Each structure stands twice: as structure tokens, then as C-alpha cells.
Short mmCIF file of C-alpha atoms in Angstrom, two decimals:
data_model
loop_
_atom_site.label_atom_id
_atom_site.label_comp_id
_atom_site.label_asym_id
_atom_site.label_seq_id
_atom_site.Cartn_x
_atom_site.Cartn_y
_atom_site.Cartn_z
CA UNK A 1 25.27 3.25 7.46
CA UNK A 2 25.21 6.80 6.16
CA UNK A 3 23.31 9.47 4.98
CA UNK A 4 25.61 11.62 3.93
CA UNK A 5 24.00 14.29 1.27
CA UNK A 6 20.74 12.90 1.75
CA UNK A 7 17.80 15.04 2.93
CA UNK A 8 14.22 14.23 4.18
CA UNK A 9 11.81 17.11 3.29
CA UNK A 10 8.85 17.19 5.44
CA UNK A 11 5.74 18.96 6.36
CA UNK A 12 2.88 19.00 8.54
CA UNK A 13 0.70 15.73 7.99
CA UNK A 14 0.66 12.54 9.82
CA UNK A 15 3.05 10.81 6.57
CA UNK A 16 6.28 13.03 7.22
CA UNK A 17 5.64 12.14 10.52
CA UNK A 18 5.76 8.60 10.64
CA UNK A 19 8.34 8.59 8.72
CA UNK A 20 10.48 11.13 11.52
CA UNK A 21 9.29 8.71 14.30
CA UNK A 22 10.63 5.71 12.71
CA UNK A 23 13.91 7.49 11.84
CA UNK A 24 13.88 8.13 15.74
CA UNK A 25 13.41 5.09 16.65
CA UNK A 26 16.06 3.66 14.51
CA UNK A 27 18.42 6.19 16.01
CA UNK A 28 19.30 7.79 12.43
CA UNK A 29 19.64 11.33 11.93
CA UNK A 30 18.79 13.23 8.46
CA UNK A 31 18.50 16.58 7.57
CA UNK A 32 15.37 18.35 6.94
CA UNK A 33 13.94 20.88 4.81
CA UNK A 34 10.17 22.00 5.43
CA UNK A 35 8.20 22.98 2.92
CA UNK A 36 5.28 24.49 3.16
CA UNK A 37 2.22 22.21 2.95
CA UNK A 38 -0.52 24.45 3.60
CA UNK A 39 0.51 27.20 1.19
CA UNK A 40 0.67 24.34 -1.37
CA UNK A 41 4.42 24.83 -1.74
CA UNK A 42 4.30 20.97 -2.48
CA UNK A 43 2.65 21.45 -5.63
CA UNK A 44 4.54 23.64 -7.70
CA UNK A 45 8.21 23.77 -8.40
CA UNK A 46 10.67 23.42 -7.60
CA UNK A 47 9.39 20.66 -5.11
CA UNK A 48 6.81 19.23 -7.60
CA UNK A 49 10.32 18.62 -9.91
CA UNK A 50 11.88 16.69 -7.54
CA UNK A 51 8.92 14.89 -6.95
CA UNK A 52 6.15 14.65 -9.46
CA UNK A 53 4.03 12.87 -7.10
CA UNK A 54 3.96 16.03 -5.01
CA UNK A 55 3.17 14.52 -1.59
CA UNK A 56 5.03 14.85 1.29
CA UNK A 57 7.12 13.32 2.37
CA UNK A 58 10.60 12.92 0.31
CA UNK A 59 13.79 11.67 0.77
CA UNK A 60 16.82 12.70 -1.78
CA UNK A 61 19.61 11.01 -1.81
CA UNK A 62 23.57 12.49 -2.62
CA UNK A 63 22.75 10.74 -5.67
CA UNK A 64 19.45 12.69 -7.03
CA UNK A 65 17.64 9.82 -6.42
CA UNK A 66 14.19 10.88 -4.88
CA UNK A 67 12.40 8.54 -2.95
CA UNK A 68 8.95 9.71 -2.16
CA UNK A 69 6.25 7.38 -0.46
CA UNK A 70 6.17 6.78 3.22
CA UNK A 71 6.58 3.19 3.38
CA UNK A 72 9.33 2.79 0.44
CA UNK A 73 11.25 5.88 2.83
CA UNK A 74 11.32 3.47 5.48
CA UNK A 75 12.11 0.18 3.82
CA UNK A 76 15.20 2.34 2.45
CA UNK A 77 16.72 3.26 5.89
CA UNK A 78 16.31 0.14 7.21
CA UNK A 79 18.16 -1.84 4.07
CA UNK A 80 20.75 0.82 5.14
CA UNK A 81 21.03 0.74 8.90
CA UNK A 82 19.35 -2.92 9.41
CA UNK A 83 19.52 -2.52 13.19
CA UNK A 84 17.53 -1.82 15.11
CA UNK A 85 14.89 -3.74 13.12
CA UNK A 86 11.04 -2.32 12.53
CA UNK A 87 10.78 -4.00 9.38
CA UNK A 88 12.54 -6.87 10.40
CA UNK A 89 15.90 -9.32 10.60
CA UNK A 90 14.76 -12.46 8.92
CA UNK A 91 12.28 -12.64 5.78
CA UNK A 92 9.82 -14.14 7.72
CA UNK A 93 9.57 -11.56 10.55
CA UNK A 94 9.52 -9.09 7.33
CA UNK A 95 6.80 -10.95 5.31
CA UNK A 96 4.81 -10.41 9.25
CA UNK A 97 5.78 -6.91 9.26
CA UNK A 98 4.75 -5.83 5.51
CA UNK A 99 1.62 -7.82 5.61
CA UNK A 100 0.44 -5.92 8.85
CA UNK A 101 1.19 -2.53 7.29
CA UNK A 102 -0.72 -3.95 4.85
CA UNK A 103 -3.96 -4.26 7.01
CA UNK A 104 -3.37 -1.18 8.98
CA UNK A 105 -3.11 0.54 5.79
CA UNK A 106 -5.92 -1.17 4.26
CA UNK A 107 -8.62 -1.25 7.06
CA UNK A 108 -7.96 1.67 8.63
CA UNK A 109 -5.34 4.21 7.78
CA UNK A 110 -7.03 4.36 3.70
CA UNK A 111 -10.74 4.69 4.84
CA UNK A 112 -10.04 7.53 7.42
CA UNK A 113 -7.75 9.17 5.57
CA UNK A 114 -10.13 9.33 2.54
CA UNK A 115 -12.97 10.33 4.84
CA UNK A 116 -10.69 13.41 6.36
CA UNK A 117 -9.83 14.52 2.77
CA UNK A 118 -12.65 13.43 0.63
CA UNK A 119 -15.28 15.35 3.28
CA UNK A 120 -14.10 15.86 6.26
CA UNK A 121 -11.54 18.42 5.37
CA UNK A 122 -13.85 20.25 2.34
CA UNK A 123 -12.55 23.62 2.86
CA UNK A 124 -8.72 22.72 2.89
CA UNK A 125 -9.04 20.47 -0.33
CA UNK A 126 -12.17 20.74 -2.17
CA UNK A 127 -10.16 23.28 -4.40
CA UNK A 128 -7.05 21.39 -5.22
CA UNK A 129 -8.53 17.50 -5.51
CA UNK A 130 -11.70 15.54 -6.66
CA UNK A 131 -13.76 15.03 -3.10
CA UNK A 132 -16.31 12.64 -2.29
CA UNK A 133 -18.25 14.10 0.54
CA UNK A 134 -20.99 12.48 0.11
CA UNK A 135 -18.72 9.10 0.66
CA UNK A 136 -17.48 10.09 4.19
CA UNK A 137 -19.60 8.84 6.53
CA UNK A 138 -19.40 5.26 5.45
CA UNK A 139 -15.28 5.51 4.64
CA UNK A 140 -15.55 6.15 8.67
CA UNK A 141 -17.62 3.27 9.33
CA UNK A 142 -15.01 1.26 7.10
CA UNK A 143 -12.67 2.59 9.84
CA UNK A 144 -14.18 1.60 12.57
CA UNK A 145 -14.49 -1.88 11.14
CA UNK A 146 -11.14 -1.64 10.61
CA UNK A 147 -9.95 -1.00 13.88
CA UNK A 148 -11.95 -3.33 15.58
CA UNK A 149 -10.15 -5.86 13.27
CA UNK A 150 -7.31 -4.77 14.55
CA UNK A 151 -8.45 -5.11 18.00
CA UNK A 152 -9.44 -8.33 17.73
CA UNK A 153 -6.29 -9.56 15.71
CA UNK A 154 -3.88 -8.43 17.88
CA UNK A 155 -1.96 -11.44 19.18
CA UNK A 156 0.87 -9.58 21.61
CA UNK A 157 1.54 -6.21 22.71
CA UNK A 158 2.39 -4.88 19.21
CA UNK A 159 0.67 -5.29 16.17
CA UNK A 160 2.77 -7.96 14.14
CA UNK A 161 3.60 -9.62 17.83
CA UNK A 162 6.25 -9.38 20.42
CA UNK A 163 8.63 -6.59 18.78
CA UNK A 164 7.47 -2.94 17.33
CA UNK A 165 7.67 -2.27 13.95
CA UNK A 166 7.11 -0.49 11.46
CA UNK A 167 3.52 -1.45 11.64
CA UNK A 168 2.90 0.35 14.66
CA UNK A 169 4.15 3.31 14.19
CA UNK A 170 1.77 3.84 11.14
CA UNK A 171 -1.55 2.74 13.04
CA UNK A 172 0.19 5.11 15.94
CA UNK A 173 0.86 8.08 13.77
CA UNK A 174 -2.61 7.53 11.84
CA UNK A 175 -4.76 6.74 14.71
CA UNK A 176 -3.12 10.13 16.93
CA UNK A 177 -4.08 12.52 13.77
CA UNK A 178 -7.76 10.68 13.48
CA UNK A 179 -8.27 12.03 16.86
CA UNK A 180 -6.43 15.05 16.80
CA UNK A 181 -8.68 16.67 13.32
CA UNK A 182 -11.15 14.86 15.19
CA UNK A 183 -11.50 12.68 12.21
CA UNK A 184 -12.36 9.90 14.33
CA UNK A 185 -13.31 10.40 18.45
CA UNK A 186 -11.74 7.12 20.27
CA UNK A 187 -14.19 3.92 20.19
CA UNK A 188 -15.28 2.86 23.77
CA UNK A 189 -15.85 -0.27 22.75
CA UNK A 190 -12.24 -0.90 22.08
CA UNK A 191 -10.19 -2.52 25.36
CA UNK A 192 -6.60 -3.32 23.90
CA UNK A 193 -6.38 -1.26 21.14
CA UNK A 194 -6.44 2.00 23.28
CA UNK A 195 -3.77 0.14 25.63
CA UNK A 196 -1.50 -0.13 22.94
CA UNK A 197 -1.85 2.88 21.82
CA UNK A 198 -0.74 4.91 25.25
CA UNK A 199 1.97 2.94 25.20
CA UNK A 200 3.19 4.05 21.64
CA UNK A 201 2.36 7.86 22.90
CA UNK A 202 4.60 7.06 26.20
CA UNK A 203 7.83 6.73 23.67
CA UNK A 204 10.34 9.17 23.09
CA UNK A 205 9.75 8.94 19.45
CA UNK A 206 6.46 9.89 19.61
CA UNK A 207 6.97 13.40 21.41
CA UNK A 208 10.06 14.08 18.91
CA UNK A 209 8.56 13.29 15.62
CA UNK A 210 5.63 15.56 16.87
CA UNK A 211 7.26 18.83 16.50
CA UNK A 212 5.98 19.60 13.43
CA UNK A 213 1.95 20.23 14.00
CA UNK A 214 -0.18 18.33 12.28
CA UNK B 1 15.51 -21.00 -2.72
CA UNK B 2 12.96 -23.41 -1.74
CA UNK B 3 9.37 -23.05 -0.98
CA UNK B 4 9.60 -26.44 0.14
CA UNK B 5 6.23 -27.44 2.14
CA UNK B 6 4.80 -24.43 0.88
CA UNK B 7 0.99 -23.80 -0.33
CA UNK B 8 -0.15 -20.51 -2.35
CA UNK B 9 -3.79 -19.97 -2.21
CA UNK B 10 -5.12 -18.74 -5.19
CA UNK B 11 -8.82 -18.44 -6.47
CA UNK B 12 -10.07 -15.87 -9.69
CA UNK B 13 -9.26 -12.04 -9.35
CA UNK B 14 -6.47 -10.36 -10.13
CA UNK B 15 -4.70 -10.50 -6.75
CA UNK B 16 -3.67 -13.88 -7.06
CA UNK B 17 -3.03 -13.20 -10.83
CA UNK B 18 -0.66 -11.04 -9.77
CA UNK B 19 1.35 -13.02 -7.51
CA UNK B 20 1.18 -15.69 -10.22
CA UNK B 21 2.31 -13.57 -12.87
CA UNK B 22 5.30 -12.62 -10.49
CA UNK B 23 6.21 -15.96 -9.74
CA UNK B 24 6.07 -16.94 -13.27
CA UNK B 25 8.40 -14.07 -14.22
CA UNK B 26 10.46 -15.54 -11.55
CA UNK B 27 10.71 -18.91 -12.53
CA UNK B 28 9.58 -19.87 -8.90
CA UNK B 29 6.80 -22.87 -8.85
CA UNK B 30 4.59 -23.07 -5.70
CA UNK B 31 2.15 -26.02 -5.40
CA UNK B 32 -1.19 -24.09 -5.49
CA UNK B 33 -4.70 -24.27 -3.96
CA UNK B 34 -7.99 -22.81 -5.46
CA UNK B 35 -10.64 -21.56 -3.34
CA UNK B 36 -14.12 -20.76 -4.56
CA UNK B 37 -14.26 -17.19 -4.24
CA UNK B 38 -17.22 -16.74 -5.49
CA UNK B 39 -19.10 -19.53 -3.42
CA UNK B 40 -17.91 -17.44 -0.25
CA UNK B 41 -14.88 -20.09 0.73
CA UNK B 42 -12.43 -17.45 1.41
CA UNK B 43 -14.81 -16.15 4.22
CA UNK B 44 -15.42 -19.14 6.05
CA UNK B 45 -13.17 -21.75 8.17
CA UNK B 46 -10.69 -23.38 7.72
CA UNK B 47 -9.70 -20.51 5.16
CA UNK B 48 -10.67 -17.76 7.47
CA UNK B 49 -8.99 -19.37 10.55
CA UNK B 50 -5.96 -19.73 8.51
CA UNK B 51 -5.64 -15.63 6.82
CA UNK B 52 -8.48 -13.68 9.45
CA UNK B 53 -8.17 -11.19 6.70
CA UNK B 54 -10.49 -12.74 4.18
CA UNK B 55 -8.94 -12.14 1.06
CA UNK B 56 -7.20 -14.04 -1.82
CA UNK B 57 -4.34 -14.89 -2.49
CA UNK B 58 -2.37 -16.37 0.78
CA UNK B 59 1.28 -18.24 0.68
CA UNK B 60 1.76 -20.47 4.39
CA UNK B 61 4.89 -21.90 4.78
CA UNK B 62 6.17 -24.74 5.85
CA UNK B 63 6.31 -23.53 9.44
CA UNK B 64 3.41 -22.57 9.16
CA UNK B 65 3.35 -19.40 8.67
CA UNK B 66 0.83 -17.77 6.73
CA UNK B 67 1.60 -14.29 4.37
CA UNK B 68 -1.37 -12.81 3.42
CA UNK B 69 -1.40 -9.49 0.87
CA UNK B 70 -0.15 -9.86 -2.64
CA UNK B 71 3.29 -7.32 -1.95
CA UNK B 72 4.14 -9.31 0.85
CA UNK B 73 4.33 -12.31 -0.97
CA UNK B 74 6.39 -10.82 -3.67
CA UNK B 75 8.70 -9.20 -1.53
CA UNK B 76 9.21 -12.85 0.56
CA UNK B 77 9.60 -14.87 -2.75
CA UNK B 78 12.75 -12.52 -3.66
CA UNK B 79 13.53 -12.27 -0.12
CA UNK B 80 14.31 -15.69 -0.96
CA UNK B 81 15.04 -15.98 -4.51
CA UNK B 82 16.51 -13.06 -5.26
CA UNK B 83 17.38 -13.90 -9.25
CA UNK B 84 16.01 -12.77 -11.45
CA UNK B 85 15.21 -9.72 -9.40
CA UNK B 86 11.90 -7.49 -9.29
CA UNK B 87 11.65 -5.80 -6.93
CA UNK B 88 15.56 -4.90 -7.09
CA UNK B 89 19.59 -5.92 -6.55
CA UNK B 90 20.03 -2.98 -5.02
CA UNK B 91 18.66 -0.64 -2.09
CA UNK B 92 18.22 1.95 -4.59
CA UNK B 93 16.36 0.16 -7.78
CA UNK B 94 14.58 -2.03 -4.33
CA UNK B 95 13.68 2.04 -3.65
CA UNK B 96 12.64 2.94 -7.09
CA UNK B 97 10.47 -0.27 -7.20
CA UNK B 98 8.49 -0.02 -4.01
CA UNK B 99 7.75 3.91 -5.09
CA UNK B 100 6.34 2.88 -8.40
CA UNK B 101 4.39 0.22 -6.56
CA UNK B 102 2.99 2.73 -4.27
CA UNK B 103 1.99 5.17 -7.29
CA UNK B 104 0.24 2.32 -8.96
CA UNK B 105 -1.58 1.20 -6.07
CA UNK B 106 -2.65 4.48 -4.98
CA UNK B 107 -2.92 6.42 -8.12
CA UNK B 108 -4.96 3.76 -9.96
CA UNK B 109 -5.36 0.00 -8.44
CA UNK B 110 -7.23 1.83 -5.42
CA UNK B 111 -10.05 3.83 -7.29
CA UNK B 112 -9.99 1.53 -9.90
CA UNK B 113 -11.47 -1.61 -7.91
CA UNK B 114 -13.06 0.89 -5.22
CA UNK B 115 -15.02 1.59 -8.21
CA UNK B 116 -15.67 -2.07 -8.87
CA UNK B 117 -16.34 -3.02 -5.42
CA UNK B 118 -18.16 0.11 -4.16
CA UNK B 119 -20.79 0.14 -7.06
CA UNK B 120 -19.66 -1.65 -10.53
CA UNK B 121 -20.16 -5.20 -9.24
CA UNK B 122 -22.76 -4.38 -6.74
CA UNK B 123 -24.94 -7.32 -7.06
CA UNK B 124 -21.57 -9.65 -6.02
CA UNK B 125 -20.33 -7.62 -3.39
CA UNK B 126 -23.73 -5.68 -1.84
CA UNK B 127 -24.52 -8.18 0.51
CA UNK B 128 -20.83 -8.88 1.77
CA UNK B 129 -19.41 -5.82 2.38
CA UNK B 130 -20.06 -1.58 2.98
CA UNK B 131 -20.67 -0.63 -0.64
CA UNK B 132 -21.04 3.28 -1.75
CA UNK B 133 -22.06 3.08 -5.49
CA UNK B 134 -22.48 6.87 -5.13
CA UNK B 135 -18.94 7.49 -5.15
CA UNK B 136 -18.28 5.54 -8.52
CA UNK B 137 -18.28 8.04 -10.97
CA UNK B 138 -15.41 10.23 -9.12
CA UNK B 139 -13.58 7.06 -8.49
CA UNK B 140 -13.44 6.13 -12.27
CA UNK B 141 -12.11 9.90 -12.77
CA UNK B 142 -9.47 9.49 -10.11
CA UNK B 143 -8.64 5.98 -11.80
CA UNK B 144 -8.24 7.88 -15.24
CA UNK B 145 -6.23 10.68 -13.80
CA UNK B 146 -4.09 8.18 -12.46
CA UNK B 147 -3.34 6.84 -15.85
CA UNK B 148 -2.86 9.68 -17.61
CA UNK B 149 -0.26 10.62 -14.40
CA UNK B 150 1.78 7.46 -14.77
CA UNK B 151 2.01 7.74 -18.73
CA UNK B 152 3.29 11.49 -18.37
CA UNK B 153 5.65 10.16 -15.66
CA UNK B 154 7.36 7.16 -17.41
CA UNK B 155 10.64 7.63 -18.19
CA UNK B 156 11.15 4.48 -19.98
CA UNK B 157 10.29 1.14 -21.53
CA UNK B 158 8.56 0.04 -18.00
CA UNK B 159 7.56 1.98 -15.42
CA UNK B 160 10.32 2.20 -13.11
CA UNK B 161 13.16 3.06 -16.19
CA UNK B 162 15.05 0.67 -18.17
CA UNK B 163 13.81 -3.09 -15.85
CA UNK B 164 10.58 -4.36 -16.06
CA UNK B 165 9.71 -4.73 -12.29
CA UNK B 166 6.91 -5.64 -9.60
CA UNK B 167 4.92 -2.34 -10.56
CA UNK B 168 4.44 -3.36 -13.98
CA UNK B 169 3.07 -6.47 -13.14
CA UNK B 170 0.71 -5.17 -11.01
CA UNK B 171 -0.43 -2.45 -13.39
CA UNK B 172 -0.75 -4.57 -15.78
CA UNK B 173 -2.69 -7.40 -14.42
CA UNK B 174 -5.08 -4.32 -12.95
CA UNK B 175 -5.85 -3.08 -16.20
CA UNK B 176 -6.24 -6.24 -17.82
CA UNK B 177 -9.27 -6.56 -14.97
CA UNK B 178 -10.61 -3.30 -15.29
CA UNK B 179 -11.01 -3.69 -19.33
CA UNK B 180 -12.10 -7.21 -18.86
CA UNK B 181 -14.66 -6.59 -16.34
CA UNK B 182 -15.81 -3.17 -17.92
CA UNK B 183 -14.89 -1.39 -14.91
CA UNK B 184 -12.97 1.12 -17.51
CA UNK B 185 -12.34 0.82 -21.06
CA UNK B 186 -9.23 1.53 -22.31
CA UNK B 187 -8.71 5.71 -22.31
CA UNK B 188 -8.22 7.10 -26.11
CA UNK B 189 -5.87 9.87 -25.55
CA UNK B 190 -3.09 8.00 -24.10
CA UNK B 191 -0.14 6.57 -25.94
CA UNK B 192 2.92 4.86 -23.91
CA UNK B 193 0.68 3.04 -21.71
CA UNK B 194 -1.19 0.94 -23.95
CA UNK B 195 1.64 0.53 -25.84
CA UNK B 196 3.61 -0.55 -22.77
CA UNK B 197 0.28 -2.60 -21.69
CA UNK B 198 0.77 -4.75 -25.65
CA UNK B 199 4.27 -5.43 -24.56
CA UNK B 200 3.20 -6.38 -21.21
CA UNK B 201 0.53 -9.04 -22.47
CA UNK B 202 2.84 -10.42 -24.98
CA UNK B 203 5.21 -12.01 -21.98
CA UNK B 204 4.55 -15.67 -21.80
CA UNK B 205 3.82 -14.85 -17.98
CA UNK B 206 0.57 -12.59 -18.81
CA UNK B 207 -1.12 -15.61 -20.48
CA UNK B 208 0.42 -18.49 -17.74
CA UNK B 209 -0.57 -16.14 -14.74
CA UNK B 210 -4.78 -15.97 -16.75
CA UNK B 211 -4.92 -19.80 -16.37
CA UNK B 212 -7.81 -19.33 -13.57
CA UNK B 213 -9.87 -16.94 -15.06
CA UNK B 214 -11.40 -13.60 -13.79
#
């Protein structure tokens, strides 16, 4: 397991920091370069080179290979360091794992995150991407659907069962920046959801991937 | 490899056409069962007791087990059967891969059937689900830019490189929808893609995979 050469480039945002948290939790260390979201040093070069995409985050290997995408990051480290396992050991507890990123992404993380940009956040992006204000207050309701879904689908104390994965650190990550832009104020109708997610704020990995601001 | 006891749910749409083209392209054969989409099946017991999610297709295992969301069933079939590979030998085509994936999901599969589900096909989806046909026309435009971003960003014969992988397949099968159903028609000014797209419907898995029909 090694990284050697590699290096994550980050920003503010709730992706690069998933993707720190989940590097913390899987106890591997890679350096980072910040670049400079809000000044849009994302999209132009020589970032927007390296990665035509120009999202954050990124992860270049010794290689030259850039992998960009949040989830495709992750699946990456953990085919390199397997343990300890978010994604998963077996292909089944995978299949359980990807298919529950799947919903969180799905039901919740793509509806509020399109509400925040498409509306919510106007000022900040109405001059660099097509918006949809006018969408925004039903992409939250989609949301809200979504995490009651959630809710009610949960069958342990993490979302894909008895172990944390990957899965959790996305709604966790999401979920904390909802509140945070005050995307999304917490639903008081929601009893386990809320549980779960103090508990994901209680670990070490969530304080340490923090220190960038969103 | 065996999918021994195993049942793929499948019904019309281009989700299960997907995982069907993939399979095909595999050479993996999974004993399949259709459910009337359209007469609401998928949203009702047993199917909804079986994948709470909803949606088409689903692959339960033997065990028991039930996958739900069209990557995760990919990525379990060459969990299992790795050969021919798809998705990728390596950690770093397996990288590459789930990038592309991403980029076609996001980039065009998302606004493309946003558009179709939000206001294009209306009359099937109004009373099931939150529609907003006002955001249409800006989701078509973020569908086309996403085209015209993957054609300027294809470096070879597919669209990961040199091997024709899971992203193609998906692409492909999405824009065979979106032309079918009218949701876009195919966009003038490009060249690769729709060249890529011919070579993509001449495989003997684009015609197998259309068996149920749209």
C-alpha cells in the first residue's frame, strides 16, 4: 500500500472533503495541494489540464494518471489499502455498499446539491453555470423525501448495516454542509437519522477532514 | 463465476438495458424476470418489499440478497466474473472506468432523463412522482453541453482510451433512449460521438440487450 508521488488536490466543498474523511478513516496519508475554489482557480489552467472536468477534488498519481470524481477517488484507495474496509471485503458487502451510495447519492445528496447550486447559491454561480432557480424549492422537497427514505430504510446503526462505509461518510459529509449553507435546516420529524448522524460528527475523522471550511 | 440461484429483474427502460447490454458483452446469462413497469408493478409488493427503492432493474442472489442500481450490478457481475473485463484488470483502468462512468452519468444521463422525467413524459410520470417541467429546457442544454464535453474529451476509439468499457455502454444505451423517445435528437455539430454511437449499435450486444423494448 503506497502512495508514493501521488497527490490529492483539494478545496473547500463538501466533495474534497469526503474524500479527506474517508482517507482518515482508512488511516492513509496523501499529500495535498489546495487550490483555490472560490477564485475559480479550478477552472483554468493549469488545474483545468490536469483535469478537464475541473471539479474538485483530484487525485494524481506518480504515474500522471488523474483520477477526479469523489467516489472513483475512494474506490481507488481502497483497491490499494483494502483494510480497513468502507467499501467492503467480500463482493457482496461491496454490491451493499455501492448500491447505498447509490441512494444517498440519488435521493438526497443530487437534489440538495442541485438546489444549493442551481438557486440557492445564485450569487456564487449564476455567472459561471446554467442555474435553475426557479427549480429549487421542489429539488429540496426531493430531499426531504429522500432523507426520510433513508430514515425509514435504515436497518442498523449505519446506513448499509452493521459496519461504516463509505456510504456514510457521503450522507455525513453532505447532510453537515446542507445544514451548514443552511441549504437544508434539520427535519424534526426525523428520530434515527439525526442519531446517526451525531454519531458520525463524534469521530475523529470528522473534525480532521473539516479543516478546510466549507 | 456462477450466478447460480440468481434472478435479474428487468422490465422496459434503459436501466435494465443497460445491465443487459453489459451482461451480454460479458457473456454472463442470468435467468430474468419482467415486471410491468408501466402497469405500476415495480411500486407495489412483493417487488417493493423485495428493492424499497422502486426502480428497475434488481439482481437477488441466491442468498438472498438483493442489488438494486444498475452500477452495482455491473460492478458485482465482474466482481465475480472478471473476464472479459469492463470495468477494468487493473486498479488503474478499474480508476479510469468508474471516472468516465461518473462523467457520463453526471454530465449527460442526469439532465438527460431529468428532462424526461421532470417534464418530457409528464403525462407517465405526473401523477407518480415530484415533476418540474419548468426546468426542462435548461436540462436539455446541460444534456447537450454534456455531449459536446465528452466528444472534446475522448481520447480514443471509446470513451475511456483504447477498451470499450462500462461507460460506453451506458452512454450508449442513454442516447439510444433519448433519440428514441425524442427527449433529444441527435446534435448536428458533433462528430466522434455519433460516429462512436454507429460503432456502438453495430455490437451484437446493442440489438440482444433491445429485446424488451423501450
Amino acid at each position: 500500500m503506497s502512495f508514493d508521488g501521488a497527490t490529492l488536490y483539494v478545496s473547500v466543498g463538501p466533495n474534497p472533503r469526503l474524500v479527506r474523511m474517508f482517507l482518515a478513516e482508512k488511516g492513509v496519508t496523501i499529500p495535498e495541494q489546495v487550490i483555490d475554489l472560490r477564485g475559480g482557480e479550478n477552472r483554468r489552467a493549469p488545474y483545468l489540464e490536469m483535469n478537464p472536468g475541473g471539479q474538485m477534488p483530484a487525485l494524481r498519481l506518480a504515474s500522471g494518471q488523474v483520477i477526479a470524481e469523489t467516489v472513483p477517488i475512494c474506490e481507488y484507495v481502497e483497491d490499494v489499502a483494502p483494510e480497513p474496509a468502507f467499501i467492503g471485503p467480500t463482493s457482496e458487502e461491496r454490491a451493499e455498499t455501492r448500491m447505498w451510495v447509490r441512494r444517498v447519492e440519488q435521493l438526497y445528496v443530487r437534489p440538495m446539491i442541485d438546489a444549493y447550486r442551481y438557486g440557492h447559491a445564485l450569487a456564487l454561480f449564476g455567472e459561471r453555470m446554467r442555474c435553475i432557480p426557479e427549480a429549487t424549492p421542489e429539488l429540496k422537497s426531493l430531499a426531504r423525501d429522500g432523507e426520510a427514505w433513508i430514515e425509514t430504510n435504515m436497518v442498523g446503526p449505519f446506513l448499509a448495516g452493521d459496519r461504516m462505509s463509505l456510504a456514510d461518510i457521503i450522507m455525513y459529509c453532505m447532510m453537515d454542509f446542507a445544514e451548514q449553507r443552511e441549504v437544508l435546516t434539520r427535519d424534526p420529524s426525523l428520530v434515527k437519522l439525526p442519531e446517526w448522524f451525531d454519531r458520525m460528527a463524534a469521530r475523529p475523522s470528522a473534525e480532521s477532514s473539516r479543516a478546510l471550511a466549507y
